[in-house]
């Protein structure tokens, strides 16, 4: 057996002696945790790609493998619940690798005292989501923790998908001049949860954008479009997704603020809390990077789906400049769009 | 969105840009007092639309930034105590004290909660009679009326388990401190629209005439700021020093008198230490003697704690407008949002955070 080299903890105590919420916020701190601790310890060619899932060769075609854990309060929200989220999360991660989810595992961590009725509603949602996305939940695990030591339900899913024939998607394939296509309006999931959790009453509640992305991806790929890279815009939002692609491709991305669709209720809730919709999580949105001549076709395909009806070209890939992502603001000036540090916190006034 | 998008119109912004260039015959230094305005300027790139020698100087108007380190230390101590629920606005959680910050207390097991209003803290106190609930009352005159309302509400409910650590500060004394500091190069001010929506702008009139500076009460959207700058430049070029009101849709000369009365009922003016600026006479609010039993500093015996600020952070220079954030040797290197040396790097209204977020070129990307 090969022995592991003895390694010191790569994140010195002087920096962060304990995990903070920001380490899970999808921003720079989380990326540094993954890079400096996880990738360093687990390093291998598949993991080091840092894609949403791992893609590997298998007799009969390429397979993709992805996992996703779900901790969310409240468990039920306008537009979905933790069950649907846990299935779509992995389906979408696989879709970003150009794969259709086939088999899925699910691990439940349940808190003592959770009403059986609640669990049943979540399980039914998962079953429905699995049918809708054509995935079979083929294995699972259930654990119960003491009351007070969990948040009702935590769910982990992992899935295996078959990669559509001839597809190769990775930030390294992104080329200068490529267009950036966004699949729909941003910020709805994060603001739906935030409004509900914090009791912000709006005229009508914001619905999460939670949606499976696999059919949109399938249609893009089956139309023969030369998709170079895709990324779903979950934690850290559009800004983090584009920064990751820019870093992975060694190029820069520039976008136009007024081409990015944001619904009015989301804008309003963001204004209220001092949030920037560019950093707010989504659960049914992704970006596609492809040659500019193919961008109008991609937009047309996406708009043929109800979850892609606001799809738009929002920017393009440029040669590497000093910052990864830049944006022309609504008043026509330039700014950088940095990756967020940790999580967005509401402002004072 | 109504009342937002019309103030972000590109053509109108270009028109103001042209008007400002036409009006300015020489260079001027204009200070925007409020950190919210600083963020708008950087986020929308408003400074890029101005003549090169028209300098925007970022002022001390970030309540999180100016909260002295000893108050953060007091908050950290109280939040770590057994049985305490410590409530704070989100902005304060990441602000470094001399040893830890509130997020660190939370990670170590303390019950630190982020609230949107002091009223939420009152509700938490009412729902948890067996716990001590403490609210960290930070902010300028803008949030002071709500803090005052929370105090009155706690009194009405007879809550004995509610208290607050008060760090409210006032804008006009800070403007005077900037103007009277040696080497001050500020020619005119954009006053903070939100503060004036509560307080009105009468109290700025003596400052404008005493120091001979124009002060324009200004809003926060790109067109508000551009119009405020235009009004200020016109005064400077014309040699006048009046208080003008750009933010007509929210501000009147007398302000919100009901809110001001509530502040006066609960608080009295006191001298207050500002982070980086030192003690400024008459620049803070403290609970009146009739409400002193709600003072968390007294209740938990931490009010006496005094701490010297670390010398590494030049936030005082930044808050006085003497240095820009990117002129700090630690900016982007030793001092980042992940490892802040001072509050301006982590507050959502801090100038350093605005520069880092909208301007800074990260070294590892080069």
PDB file of N, CA and C in Angstrom, chain A residues 191-236:
ATOM      1  N   UNK A 191     -32.963  35.151  -3.565  1.00  0.00           N
ATOM      2  CA  UNK A 191     -33.827  36.155  -2.962  1.00  0.00           C
ATOM      3  C   UNK A 191     -35.137  35.536  -2.468  1.00  0.00           C
ATOM      4  N   UNK A 192     -35.599  34.453  -3.114  1.00  0.00           N
ATOM      5  CA  UNK A 192     -36.801  33.768  -2.622  1.00  0.00           C
ATOM      6  C   UNK A 192     -36.545  33.219  -1.219  1.00  0.00           C
ATOM      7  N   UNK A 193     -35.390  32.579  -1.052  1.00  0.00           N
ATOM      8  CA  UNK A 193     -35.058  31.992   0.247  1.00  0.00           C
ATOM      9  C   UNK A 193     -34.818  33.094   1.276  1.00  0.00           C
ATOM     10  N   UNK A 194     -34.071  34.114   0.865  1.00  0.00           N
ATOM     11  CA  UNK A 194     -33.742  35.208   1.779  1.00  0.00           C
ATOM     12  C   UNK A 194     -35.008  35.910   2.267  1.00  0.00           C
ATOM     13  N   UNK A 195     -35.921  36.182   1.333  1.00  0.00           N
ATOM     14  CA  UNK A 195     -37.145  36.889   1.701  1.00  0.00           C
ATOM     15  C   UNK A 195     -37.969  36.052   2.677  1.00  0.00           C
ATOM     16  N   UNK A 196     -38.014  34.753   2.431  1.00  0.00           N
ATOM     17  CA  UNK A 196     -38.808  33.865   3.273  1.00  0.00           C
ATOM     18  C   UNK A 196     -38.169  33.712   4.647  1.00  0.00           C
ATOM     19  N   UNK A 197     -36.855  33.500   4.631  1.00  0.00           N
ATOM     20  CA  UNK A 197     -36.141  33.236   5.877  1.00  0.00           C
ATOM     21  C   UNK A 197     -36.180  34.458   6.785  1.00  0.00           C
ATOM     22  N   UNK A 198     -36.078  35.628   6.198  1.00  0.00           N
ATOM     23  CA  UNK A 198     -35.976  36.831   7.011  1.00  0.00           C
ATOM     24  C   UNK A 198     -37.314  37.546   7.161  1.00  0.00           C
ATOM     25  N   UNK A 199     -38.374  36.921   6.655  1.00  0.00           N
ATOM     26  CA  UNK A 199     -39.695  37.503   6.859  1.00  0.00           C
ATOM     27  C   UNK A 199     -39.892  38.828   6.148  1.00  0.00           C
ATOM     28  N   UNK A 200     -39.238  39.005   4.984  1.00  0.00           N
ATOM     29  CA  UNK A 200     -39.443  40.228   4.216  1.00  0.00           C
ATOM     30  C   UNK A 200     -40.704  40.029   3.385  1.00  0.00           C
ATOM     31  N   UNK A 201     -41.696  40.839   3.663  1.00  0.00           N
ATOM     32  CA  UNK A 201     -42.968  40.652   2.976  1.00  0.00           C
ATOM     33  C   UNK A 201     -43.009  41.451   1.680  1.00  0.00           C
ATOM     34  N   UNK A 202     -43.197  40.752   0.580  1.00  0.00           N
ATOM     35  CA  UNK A 202     -43.311  41.416  -0.713  1.00  0.00           C
ATOM     36  C   UNK A 202     -44.738  41.248  -1.190  1.00  0.00           C
ATOM     37  N   UNK A 203     -45.125  42.065  -2.166  1.00  0.00           N
ATOM     38  CA  UNK A 203     -46.507  41.998  -2.646  1.00  0.00           C
ATOM     39  C   UNK A 203     -46.864  40.584  -3.072  1.00  0.00           C
ATOM     40  N   UNK A 204     -46.006  39.975  -3.898  1.00  0.00           N
ATOM     41  CA  UNK A 204     -46.187  38.554  -4.187  1.00  0.00           C
ATOM     42  C   UNK A 204     -44.834  37.902  -4.018  1.00  0.00           C
ATOM     43  N   UNK A 205     -44.806  36.697  -3.412  1.00  0.00           N
ATOM     44  CA  UNK A 205     -43.515  36.110  -3.080  1.00  0.00           C
ATOM     45  C   UNK A 205     -42.681  35.816  -4.331  1.00  0.00           C
ATOM     46  N   UNK A 206     -41.362  35.983  -4.209  1.00  0.00           N
ATOM     47  CA  UNK A 206     -40.460  35.641  -5.314  1.00  0.00           C
ATOM     48  C   UNK A 206     -40.375  34.116  -5.379  1.00  0.00           C
ATOM     49  N   UNK A 207     -40.552  33.566  -6.585  1.00  0.00           N
ATOM     50  CA  UNK A 207     -40.437  32.113  -6.760  1.00  0.00           C
ATOM     51  C   UNK A 207     -39.012  31.761  -7.147  1.00  0.00           C
ATOM     52  N   UNK A 208     -38.520  30.688  -6.556  1.00  0.00           N
ATOM     53  CA  UNK A 208     -37.191  30.194  -6.930  1.00  0.00           C
ATOM     54  C   UNK A 208     -37.177  29.827  -8.408  1.00  0.00           C
ATOM     55  N   UNK A 209     -35.997  29.935  -9.032  1.00  0.00           N
ATOM     56  CA  UNK A 209     -35.873  29.546 -10.437  1.00  0.00           C
ATOM     57  C   UNK A 209     -35.546  28.058 -10.583  1.00  0.00           C
ATOM     58  N   UNK A 210     -35.630  27.329  -9.475  1.00  0.00           N
ATOM     59  CA  UNK A 210     -35.261  25.908  -9.472  1.00  0.00           C
ATOM     60  C   UNK A 210     -35.812  25.168 -10.699  1.00  0.00           C
ATOM     61  N   UNK A 211     -34.932  24.552 -11.459  1.00  0.00           N
ATOM     62  CA  UNK A 211     -35.347  23.848 -12.680  1.00  0.00           C
ATOM     63  C   UNK A 211     -34.270  22.862 -13.102  1.00  0.00           C
ATOM     64  N   UNK A 212     -34.666  21.773 -13.758  1.00  0.00           N
ATOM     65  CA  UNK A 212     -33.659  20.876 -14.324  1.00  0.00           C
ATOM     66  C   UNK A 212     -33.152  21.478 -15.640  1.00  0.00           C
ATOM     67  N   UNK A 213     -31.865  21.346 -15.872  1.00  0.00           N
ATOM     68  CA  UNK A 213     -31.264  21.989 -17.041  1.00  0.00           C
ATOM     69  C   UNK A 213     -30.947  20.990 -18.151  1.00  0.00           C
ATOM     70  N   UNK A 214     -31.184  19.694 -17.885  1.00  0.00           N
ATOM     71  CA  UNK A 214     -30.656  18.677 -18.807  1.00  0.00           C
ATOM     72  C   UNK A 214     -31.272  18.744 -20.202  1.00  0.00           C
ATOM     73  N   UNK A 215     -32.565  19.129 -20.288  1.00  0.00           N
ATOM     74  CA  UNK A 215     -33.189  19.141 -21.620  1.00  0.00           C
ATOM     75  C   UNK A 215     -32.673  20.312 -22.461  1.00  0.00           C
ATOM     76  N   UNK A 216     -32.458  21.423 -21.806  1.00  0.00           N
ATOM     77  CA  UNK A 216     -31.892  22.567 -22.537  1.00  0.00           C
ATOM     78  C   UNK A 216     -30.497  22.206 -23.041  1.00  0.00           C
ATOM     79  N   UNK A 217     -29.720  21.563 -22.168  1.00  0.00           N
ATOM     80  CA  UNK A 217     -28.357  21.161 -22.554  1.00  0.00           C
ATOM     81  C   UNK A 217     -28.411  20.142 -23.696  1.00  0.00           C
ATOM     82  N   UNK A 218     -29.311  19.167 -23.564  1.00  0.00           N
ATOM     83  CA  UNK A 218     -29.417  18.142 -24.611  1.00  0.00           C
ATOM     84  C   UNK A 218     -29.737  18.785 -25.965  1.00  0.00           C
ATOM     85  N   UNK A 219     -30.689  19.727 -25.954  1.00  0.00           N
ATOM     86  CA  UNK A 219     -31.073  20.362 -27.224  1.00  0.00           C
ATOM     87  C   UNK A 219     -29.929  21.175 -27.824  1.00  0.00           C
ATOM     88  N   UNK A 220     -29.169  21.841 -26.970  1.00  0.00           N
ATOM     89  CA  UNK A 220     -28.016  22.604 -27.474  1.00  0.00           C
ATOM     90  C   UNK A 220     -27.010  21.670 -28.128  1.00  0.00           C
ATOM     91  N   UNK A 221     -26.737  20.553 -27.443  1.00  0.00           N
ATOM     92  CA  UNK A 221     -25.698  19.639 -27.945  1.00  0.00           C
ATOM     93  C   UNK A 221     -26.193  18.854 -29.157  1.00  0.00           C
ATOM     94  N   UNK A 222     -27.458  18.453 -29.135  1.00  0.00           N
ATOM     95  CA  UNK A 222     -27.974  17.674 -30.270  1.00  0.00           C
ATOM     96  C   UNK A 222     -28.137  18.538 -31.519  1.00  0.00           C
ATOM     97  N   UNK A 223     -28.228  19.867 -31.327  1.00  0.00           N
ATOM     98  CA  UNK A 223     -28.288  20.750 -32.492  1.00  0.00           C
ATOM     99  C   UNK A 223     -26.908  20.896 -33.135  1.00  0.00           C
ATOM    100  N   UNK A 224     -25.910  20.272 -32.505  1.00  0.00           N
ATOM    101  CA  UNK A 224     -24.569  20.298 -33.080  1.00  0.00           C
ATOM    102  C   UNK A 224     -23.797  21.565 -32.784  1.00  0.00           C
ATOM    103  N   UNK A 225     -24.271  22.347 -31.813  1.00  0.00           N
ATOM    104  CA  UNK A 225     -23.545  23.580 -31.478  1.00  0.00           C
ATOM    105  C   UNK A 225     -22.217  23.213 -30.807  1.00  0.00           C
ATOM    106  N   UNK A 226     -21.212  24.023 -31.082  1.00  0.00           N
ATOM    107  CA  UNK A 226     -19.876  23.738 -30.562  1.00  0.00           C
ATOM    108  C   UNK A 226     -19.730  24.373 -29.174  1.00  0.00           C
ATOM    109  N   UNK A 227     -20.364  23.730 -28.188  1.00  0.00           N
ATOM    110  CA  UNK A 227     -20.337  24.280 -26.831  1.00  0.00           C
ATOM    111  C   UNK A 227     -18.955  24.063 -26.220  1.00  0.00           C
ATOM    112  N   UNK A 228     -18.296  25.155 -25.831  1.00  0.00           N
ATOM    113  CA  UNK A 228     -16.952  25.028 -25.258  1.00  0.00           C
ATOM    114  C   UNK A 228     -16.985  24.804 -23.757  1.00  0.00           C
ATOM    115  N   UNK A 229     -17.932  25.468 -23.096  1.00  0.00           N
ATOM    116  CA  UNK A 229     -17.987  25.338 -21.642  1.00  0.00           C
ATOM    117  C   UNK A 229     -19.378  25.714 -21.155  1.00  0.00           C
ATOM    118  N   UNK A 230     -19.794  25.090 -20.063  1.00  0.00           N
ATOM    119  CA  UNK A 230     -21.063  25.465 -19.419  1.00  0.00           C
ATOM    120  C   UNK A 230     -20.820  25.498 -17.911  1.00  0.00           C
ATOM    121  N   UNK A 231     -21.623  26.278 -17.214  1.00  0.00           N
ATOM    122  CA  UNK A 231     -21.486  26.309 -15.751  1.00  0.00           C
ATOM    123  C   UNK A 231     -22.835  26.686 -15.171  1.00  0.00           C
ATOM    124  N   UNK A 232     -23.321  25.914 -14.185  1.00  0.00           N
ATOM    125  CA  UNK A 232     -24.563  26.361 -13.547  1.00  0.00           C
ATOM    126  C   UNK A 232     -24.218  27.373 -12.462  1.00  0.00           C
ATOM    127  N   UNK A 233     -25.152  28.289 -12.229  1.00  0.00           N
ATOM    128  CA  UNK A 233     -24.829  29.488 -11.454  1.00  0.00           C
ATOM    129  C   UNK A 233     -25.424  29.397 -10.062  1.00  0.00           C
ATOM    130  N   UNK A 234     -24.988  28.386  -9.310  1.00  0.00           N
ATOM    131  CA  UNK A 234     -25.541  28.189  -7.974  1.00  0.00           C
ATOM    132  C   UNK A 234     -24.852  29.136  -6.996  1.00  0.00           C
ATOM    133  N   UNK A 235     -24.268  28.612  -5.942  1.00  0.00           N
ATOM    134  CA  UNK A 235     -23.670  29.492  -4.937  1.00  0.00           C
ATOM    135  C   UNK A 235     -22.675  30.465  -5.566  1.00  0.00           C
ATOM    136  N   UNK A 236     -22.710  31.690  -5.117  1.00  0.00           N
ATOM    137  CA  UNK A 236     -21.778  32.682  -5.672  1.00  0.00           C
ATOM    138  C   UNK A 236     -22.309  33.336  -6.932  1.00  0.00           C
TER     139      UNK A 236
END
